[in-house]
Every structure is written in structure tokens, then in C-alpha cells.
PDB file of C-alpha atoms in Angstrom:
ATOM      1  CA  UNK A   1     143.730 120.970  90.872  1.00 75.00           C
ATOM      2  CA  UNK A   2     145.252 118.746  88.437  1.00 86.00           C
ATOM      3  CA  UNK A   3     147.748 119.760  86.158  1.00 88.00           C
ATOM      4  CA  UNK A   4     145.399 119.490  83.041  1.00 85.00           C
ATOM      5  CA  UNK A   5     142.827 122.101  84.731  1.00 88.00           C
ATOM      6  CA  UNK A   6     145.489 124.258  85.794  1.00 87.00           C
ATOM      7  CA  UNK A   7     146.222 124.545  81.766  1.00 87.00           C
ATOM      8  CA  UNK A   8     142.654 125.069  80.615  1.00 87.00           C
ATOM      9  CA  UNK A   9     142.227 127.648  83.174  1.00 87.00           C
ATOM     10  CA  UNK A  10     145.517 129.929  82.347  1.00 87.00           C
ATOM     11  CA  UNK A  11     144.082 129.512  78.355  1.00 84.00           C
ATOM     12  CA  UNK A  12     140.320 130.238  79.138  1.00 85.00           C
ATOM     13  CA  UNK A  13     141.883 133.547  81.111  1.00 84.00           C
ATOM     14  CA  UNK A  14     144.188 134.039  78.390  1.00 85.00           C
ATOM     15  CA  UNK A  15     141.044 134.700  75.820  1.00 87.00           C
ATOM     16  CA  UNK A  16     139.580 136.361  78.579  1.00 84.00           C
ATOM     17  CA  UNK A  17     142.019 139.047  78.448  1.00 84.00           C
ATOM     18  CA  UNK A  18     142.667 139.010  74.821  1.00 90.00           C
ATOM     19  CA  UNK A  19     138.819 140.586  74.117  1.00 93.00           C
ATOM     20  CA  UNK A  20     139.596 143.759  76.059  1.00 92.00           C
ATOM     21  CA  UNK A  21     142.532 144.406  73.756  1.00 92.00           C
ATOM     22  CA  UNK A  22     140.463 142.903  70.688  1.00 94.00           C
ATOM     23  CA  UNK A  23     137.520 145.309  71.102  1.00 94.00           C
ATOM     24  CA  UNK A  24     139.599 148.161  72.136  1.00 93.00           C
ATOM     25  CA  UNK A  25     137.921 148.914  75.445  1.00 94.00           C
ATOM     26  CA  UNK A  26     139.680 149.205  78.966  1.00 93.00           C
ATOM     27  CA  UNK A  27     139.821 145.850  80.113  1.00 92.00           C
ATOM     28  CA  UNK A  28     137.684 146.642  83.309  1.00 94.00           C
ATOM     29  CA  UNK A  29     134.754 147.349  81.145  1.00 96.00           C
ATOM     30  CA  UNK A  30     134.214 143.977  80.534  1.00 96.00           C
ATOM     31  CA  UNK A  31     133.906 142.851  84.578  1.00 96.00           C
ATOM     32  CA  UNK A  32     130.163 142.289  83.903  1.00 97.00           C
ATOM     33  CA  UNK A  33     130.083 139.957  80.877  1.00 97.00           C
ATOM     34  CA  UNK A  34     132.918 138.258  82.798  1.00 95.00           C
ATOM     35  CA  UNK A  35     130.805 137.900  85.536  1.00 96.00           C
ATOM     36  CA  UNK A  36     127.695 136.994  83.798  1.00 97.00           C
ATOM     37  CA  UNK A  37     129.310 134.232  82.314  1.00 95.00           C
ATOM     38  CA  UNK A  38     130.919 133.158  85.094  1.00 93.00           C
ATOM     39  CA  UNK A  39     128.461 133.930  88.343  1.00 95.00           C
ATOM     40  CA  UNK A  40     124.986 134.669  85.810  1.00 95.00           C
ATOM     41  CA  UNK A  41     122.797 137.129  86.063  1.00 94.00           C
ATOM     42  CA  UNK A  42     123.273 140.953  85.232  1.00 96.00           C
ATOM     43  CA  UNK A  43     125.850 142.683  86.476  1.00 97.00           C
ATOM     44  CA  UNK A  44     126.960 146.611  86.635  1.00 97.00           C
ATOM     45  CA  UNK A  45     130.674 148.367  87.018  1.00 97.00           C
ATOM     46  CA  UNK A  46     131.547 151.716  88.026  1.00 96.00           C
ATOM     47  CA  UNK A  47     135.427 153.280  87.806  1.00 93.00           C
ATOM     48  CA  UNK A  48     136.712 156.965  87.407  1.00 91.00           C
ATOM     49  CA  UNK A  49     135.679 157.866  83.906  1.00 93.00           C
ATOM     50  CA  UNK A  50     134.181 154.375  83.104  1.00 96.00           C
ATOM     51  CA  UNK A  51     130.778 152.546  83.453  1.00 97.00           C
ATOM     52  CA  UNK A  52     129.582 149.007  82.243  1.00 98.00           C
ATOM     53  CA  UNK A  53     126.510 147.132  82.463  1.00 98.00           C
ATOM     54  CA  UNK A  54     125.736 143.737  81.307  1.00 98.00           C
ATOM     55  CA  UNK A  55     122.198 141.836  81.020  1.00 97.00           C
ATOM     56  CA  UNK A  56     121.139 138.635  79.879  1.00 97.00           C
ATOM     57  CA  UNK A  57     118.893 137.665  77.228  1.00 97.00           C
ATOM     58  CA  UNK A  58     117.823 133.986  77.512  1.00 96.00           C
ATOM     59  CA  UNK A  59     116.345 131.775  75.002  1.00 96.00           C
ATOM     60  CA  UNK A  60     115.620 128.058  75.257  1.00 97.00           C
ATOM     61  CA  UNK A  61     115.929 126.023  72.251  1.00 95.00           C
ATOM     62  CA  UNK A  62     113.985 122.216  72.273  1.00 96.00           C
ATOM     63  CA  UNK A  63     113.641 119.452  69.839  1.00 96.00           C
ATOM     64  CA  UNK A  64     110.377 117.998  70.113  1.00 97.00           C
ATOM     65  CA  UNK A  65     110.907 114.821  68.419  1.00 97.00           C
ATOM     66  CA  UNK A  66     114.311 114.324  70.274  1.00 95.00           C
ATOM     67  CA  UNK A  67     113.038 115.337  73.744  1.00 96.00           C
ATOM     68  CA  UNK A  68     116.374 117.307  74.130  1.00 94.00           C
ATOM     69  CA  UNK A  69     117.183 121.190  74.066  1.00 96.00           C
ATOM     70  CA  UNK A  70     119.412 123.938  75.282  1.00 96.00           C
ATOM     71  CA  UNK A  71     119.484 127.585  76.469  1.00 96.00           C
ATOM     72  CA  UNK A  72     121.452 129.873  74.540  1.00 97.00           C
ATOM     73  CA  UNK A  73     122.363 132.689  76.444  1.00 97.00           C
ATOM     74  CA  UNK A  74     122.818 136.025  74.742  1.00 98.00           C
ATOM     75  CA  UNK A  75     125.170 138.680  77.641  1.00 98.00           C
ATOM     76  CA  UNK A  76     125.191 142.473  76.273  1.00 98.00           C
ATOM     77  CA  UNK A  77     127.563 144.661  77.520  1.00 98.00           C
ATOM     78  CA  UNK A  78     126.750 148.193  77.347  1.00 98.00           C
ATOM     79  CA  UNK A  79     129.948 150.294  77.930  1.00 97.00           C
ATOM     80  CA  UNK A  80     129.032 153.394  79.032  1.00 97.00           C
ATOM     81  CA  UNK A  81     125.398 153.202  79.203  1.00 98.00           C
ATOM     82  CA  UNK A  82     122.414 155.279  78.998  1.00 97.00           C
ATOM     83  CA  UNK A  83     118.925 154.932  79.675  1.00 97.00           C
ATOM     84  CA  UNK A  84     117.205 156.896  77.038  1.00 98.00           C
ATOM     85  CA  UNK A  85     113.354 156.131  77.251  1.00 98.00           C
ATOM     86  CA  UNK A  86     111.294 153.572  79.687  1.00 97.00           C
ATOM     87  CA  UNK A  87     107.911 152.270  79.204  1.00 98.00           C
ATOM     88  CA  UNK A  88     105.063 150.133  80.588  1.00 98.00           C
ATOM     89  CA  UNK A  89     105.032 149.363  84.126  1.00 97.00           C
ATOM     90  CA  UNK A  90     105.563 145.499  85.629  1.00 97.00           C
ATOM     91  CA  UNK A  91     105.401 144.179  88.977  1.00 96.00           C
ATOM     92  CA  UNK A  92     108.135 141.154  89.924  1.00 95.00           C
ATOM     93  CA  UNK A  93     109.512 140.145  92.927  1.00 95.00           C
ATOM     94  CA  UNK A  94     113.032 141.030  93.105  1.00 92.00           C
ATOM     95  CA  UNK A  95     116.676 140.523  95.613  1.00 89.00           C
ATOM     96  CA  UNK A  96     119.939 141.790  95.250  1.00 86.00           C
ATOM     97  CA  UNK A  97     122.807 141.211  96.555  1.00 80.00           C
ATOM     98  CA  UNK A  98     123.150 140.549 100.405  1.00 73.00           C
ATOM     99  CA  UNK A  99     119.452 141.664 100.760  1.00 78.00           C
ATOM    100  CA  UNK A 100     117.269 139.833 103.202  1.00 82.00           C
ATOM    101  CA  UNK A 101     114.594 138.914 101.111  1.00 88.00           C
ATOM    102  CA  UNK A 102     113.062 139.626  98.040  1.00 92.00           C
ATOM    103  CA  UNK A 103     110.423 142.664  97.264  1.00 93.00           C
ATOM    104  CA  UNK A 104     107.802 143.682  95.066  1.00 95.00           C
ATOM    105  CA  UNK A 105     109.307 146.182  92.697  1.00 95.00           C
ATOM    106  CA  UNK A 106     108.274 148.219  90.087  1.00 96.00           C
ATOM    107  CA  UNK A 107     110.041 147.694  86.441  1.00 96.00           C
ATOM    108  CA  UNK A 108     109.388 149.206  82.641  1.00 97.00           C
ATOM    109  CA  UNK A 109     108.286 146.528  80.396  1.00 98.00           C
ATOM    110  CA  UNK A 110     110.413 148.131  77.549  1.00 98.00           C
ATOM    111  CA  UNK A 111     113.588 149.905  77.915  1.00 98.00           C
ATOM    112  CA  UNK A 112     115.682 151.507  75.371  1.00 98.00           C
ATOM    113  CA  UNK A 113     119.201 151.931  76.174  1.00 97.00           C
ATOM    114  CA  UNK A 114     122.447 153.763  74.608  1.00 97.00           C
ATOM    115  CA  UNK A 115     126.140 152.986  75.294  1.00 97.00           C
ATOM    116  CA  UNK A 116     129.801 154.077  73.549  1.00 95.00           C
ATOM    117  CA  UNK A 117     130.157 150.330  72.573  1.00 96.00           C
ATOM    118  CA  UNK A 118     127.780 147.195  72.676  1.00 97.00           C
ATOM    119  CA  UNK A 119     129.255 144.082  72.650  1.00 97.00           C
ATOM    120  CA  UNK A 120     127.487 140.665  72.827  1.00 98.00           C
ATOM    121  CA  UNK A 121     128.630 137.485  73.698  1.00 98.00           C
ATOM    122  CA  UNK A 122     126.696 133.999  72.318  1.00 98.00           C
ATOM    123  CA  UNK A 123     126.987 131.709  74.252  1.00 98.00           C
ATOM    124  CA  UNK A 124     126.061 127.738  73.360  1.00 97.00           C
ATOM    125  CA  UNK A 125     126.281 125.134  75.289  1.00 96.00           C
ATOM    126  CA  UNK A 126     125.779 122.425  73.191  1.00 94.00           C
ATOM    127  CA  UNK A 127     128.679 123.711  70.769  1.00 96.00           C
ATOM    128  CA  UNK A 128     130.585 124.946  74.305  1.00 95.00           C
ATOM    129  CA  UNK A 129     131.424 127.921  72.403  1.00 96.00           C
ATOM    130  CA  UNK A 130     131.331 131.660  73.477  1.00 96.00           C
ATOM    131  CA  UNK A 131     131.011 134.070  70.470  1.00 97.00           C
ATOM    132  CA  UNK A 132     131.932 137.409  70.663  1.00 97.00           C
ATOM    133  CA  UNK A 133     130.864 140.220  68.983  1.00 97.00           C
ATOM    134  CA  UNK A 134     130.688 144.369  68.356  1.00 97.00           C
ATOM    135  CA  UNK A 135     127.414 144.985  67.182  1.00 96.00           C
ATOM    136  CA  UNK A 136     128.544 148.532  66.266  1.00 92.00           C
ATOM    137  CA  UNK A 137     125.112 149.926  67.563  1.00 81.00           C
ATOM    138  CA  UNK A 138     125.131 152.798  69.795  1.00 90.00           C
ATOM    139  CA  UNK A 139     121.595 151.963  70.864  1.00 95.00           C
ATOM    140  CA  UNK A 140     119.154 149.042  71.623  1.00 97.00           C
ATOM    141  CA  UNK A 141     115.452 147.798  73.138  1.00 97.00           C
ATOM    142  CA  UNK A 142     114.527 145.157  75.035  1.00 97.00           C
ATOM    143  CA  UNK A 143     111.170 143.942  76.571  1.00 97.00           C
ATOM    144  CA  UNK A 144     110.472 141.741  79.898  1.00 96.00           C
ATOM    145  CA  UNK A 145     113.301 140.178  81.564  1.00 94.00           C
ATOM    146  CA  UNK A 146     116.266 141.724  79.658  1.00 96.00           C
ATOM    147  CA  UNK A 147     114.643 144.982  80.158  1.00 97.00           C
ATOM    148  CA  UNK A 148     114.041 144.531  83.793  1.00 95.00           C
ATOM    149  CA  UNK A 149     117.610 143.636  84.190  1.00 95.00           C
ATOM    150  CA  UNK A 150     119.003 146.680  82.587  1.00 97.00           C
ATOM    151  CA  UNK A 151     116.576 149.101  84.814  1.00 96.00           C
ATOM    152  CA  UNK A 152     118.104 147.438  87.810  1.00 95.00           C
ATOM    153  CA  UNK A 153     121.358 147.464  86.959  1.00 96.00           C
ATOM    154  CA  UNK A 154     121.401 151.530  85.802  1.00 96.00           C
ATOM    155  CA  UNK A 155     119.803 151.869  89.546  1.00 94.00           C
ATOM    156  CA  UNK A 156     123.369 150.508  90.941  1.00 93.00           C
ATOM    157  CA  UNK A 157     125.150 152.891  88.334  1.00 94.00           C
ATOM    158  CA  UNK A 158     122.828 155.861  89.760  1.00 92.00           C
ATOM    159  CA  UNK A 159     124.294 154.419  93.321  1.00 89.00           C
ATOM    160  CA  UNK A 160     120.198 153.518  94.493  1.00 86.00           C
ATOM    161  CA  UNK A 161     119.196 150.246  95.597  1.00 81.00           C
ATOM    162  CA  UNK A 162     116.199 148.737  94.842  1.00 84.00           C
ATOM    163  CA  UNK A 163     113.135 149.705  96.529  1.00 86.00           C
ATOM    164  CA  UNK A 164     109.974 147.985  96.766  1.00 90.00           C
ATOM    165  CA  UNK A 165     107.231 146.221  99.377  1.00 92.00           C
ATOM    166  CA  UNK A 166     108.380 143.644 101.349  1.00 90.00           C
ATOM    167  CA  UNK A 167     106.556 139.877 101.547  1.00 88.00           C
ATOM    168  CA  UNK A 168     104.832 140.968 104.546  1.00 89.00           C
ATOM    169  CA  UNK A 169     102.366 143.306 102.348  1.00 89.00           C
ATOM    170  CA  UNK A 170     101.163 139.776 100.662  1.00 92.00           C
ATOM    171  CA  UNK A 171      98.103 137.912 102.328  1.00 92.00           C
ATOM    172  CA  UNK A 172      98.167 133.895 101.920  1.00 92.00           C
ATOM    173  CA  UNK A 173      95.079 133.468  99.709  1.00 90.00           C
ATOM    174  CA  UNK A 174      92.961 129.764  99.715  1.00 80.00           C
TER     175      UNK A 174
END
């Protein structure tokens, strides 16, 4: 690693461990948007006394005329979270983890959740900015992917794996 690297990686860890004392939280709590960020994808926590979920809301932005766009990605973390109501039913294929292969699970279309703190981080890369923010709710819904996310991340905090049908339940169709 070049000595120029080695710099922007002690001040990107730096920031990194300057929002923990900014949003007065433990500084494990935010493992999952750290990990989102860095690895994508949802991600959940569990320590003595403390829990943390994050999930990510994507959202692709594209200029027609310009034939050139970007995802923003929104990452919530929910510190301390709590599933308060779930509704619709949707059928995905999912895998986690070290899993074999994916299965047909079961998720709510909607899910409402409630945490001690939400935080969410903006991030654009265009701009190559993360923005961080308390959103000073203590609850929040989401619908289809996001949601999905957060129901299987609260099944790691409940220490369940995901359950479902395997492939071998599909038939090949003509």
C-alpha cells in the first residue's frame, strides 16, 4: 500500500470513529452501517445490553437526456430495534451467510419498526460523500426490499435463521 492510501485510510477510519462519539451511541452500535457501507447489504449486531440493525434503502437516479445516473444509497441504523407491526406476505428467494443455496422464504411487504436512536447515512456517489444523520424518530415503515431486509435481520437478533423451501421444490417450466 502506498504511502498516500495508507493516509486516506487512517482519515476515512478517523471519521469512522468520530460518529460514535458524535451521535452519542456506543461505538459498537454502529458495526452494521459500517458494514453496509463497506461489505453492502443489511447487517445485524448483538452485545450484552446492546442491539443494532442496519438495512438499505436503494434508489437509482438517471438522466435521460445524458444517458448517465447513479444509485444513492440510503443505510438506517436502528439501535436497539423493535419490530412493532408486520404486514402483507411476499415470496423471494433468499441466502445468508455461509448457506448453501438460496430458499424460498416468506417476508411482510410492510414492516414498521422502533429503535432508541435512528440514524441514516446518505450516501452519493457521484458527490463521493457520506451524510450522516439523527433523524430523531423513534419509529419508521418501509415496504419491499427495505422491509424484507429488516424482517431478516430481527430473525438474526431473535438468534433464528432463515427458513424456507429449497430450489429442489421448483419444477423447470417450458
Amino acid at each position: 500500500m502506498e504511502t498516500d492510501e495508507i493516509r486516506e485510510e487512517l482519515i476515512f477510519a478517523a471519521q469512522e470513529a468520530a460518529l460514535a462519539e458524535r451521535f452519542g451511541i456506543p461505538a459498537e452500535a454502529l458495526v452494521p452501517l459500517l458494514f453496509s457501507l463497506c461489505y453492502g447489504g443489511d447487517w445485524s449486531y448483538a452485545a450484552e445490553g446492546l442491539t443494532a440493525i442496519s438495512a438499505v434503502k436503494k434508489t437509482t437516479v438517471y438522466d435521460d437526456e445524458r444517458l448517465v445516473g447513479y444509485s444513492l444509497e440510503e443505510i438506517y441504523l436502528f439501535v436497539d430495534p423493535v419490530l412493532l407491526h408486520r404486514e402483507g406476505t411476499v415470496y423471494r428467494l433468499e441466502k445468508c451467510g455461509s448457506a448453501p443455496a438460496r430458499l424460498l422464504v416468506k417476508r411482510p411487504y410492510r414492516v414498521r419498526l422502533g429503535a432508541r436512536r435512528i440514524i441514516r447515512a446518505t450516501v452519493h456517489p457521484l458527490e463521493r460523500t457520506i451524510r450522516t444523520e439523527d433523524l430523531g424518530a423513534v419509529e419508521m415503515a418501509f415496504t419491499g426490499s427495505t422491509a424484507y431486509g429488516i424482517d431478516h435481520e430481527m430473525e438474526h437478533l431473535a438468534g433464528r435463521g432463515i427458513h424456507g423451501e429449497g430450489l429442489r421444490t421448483f419444477r423447470w417450466g417450458g
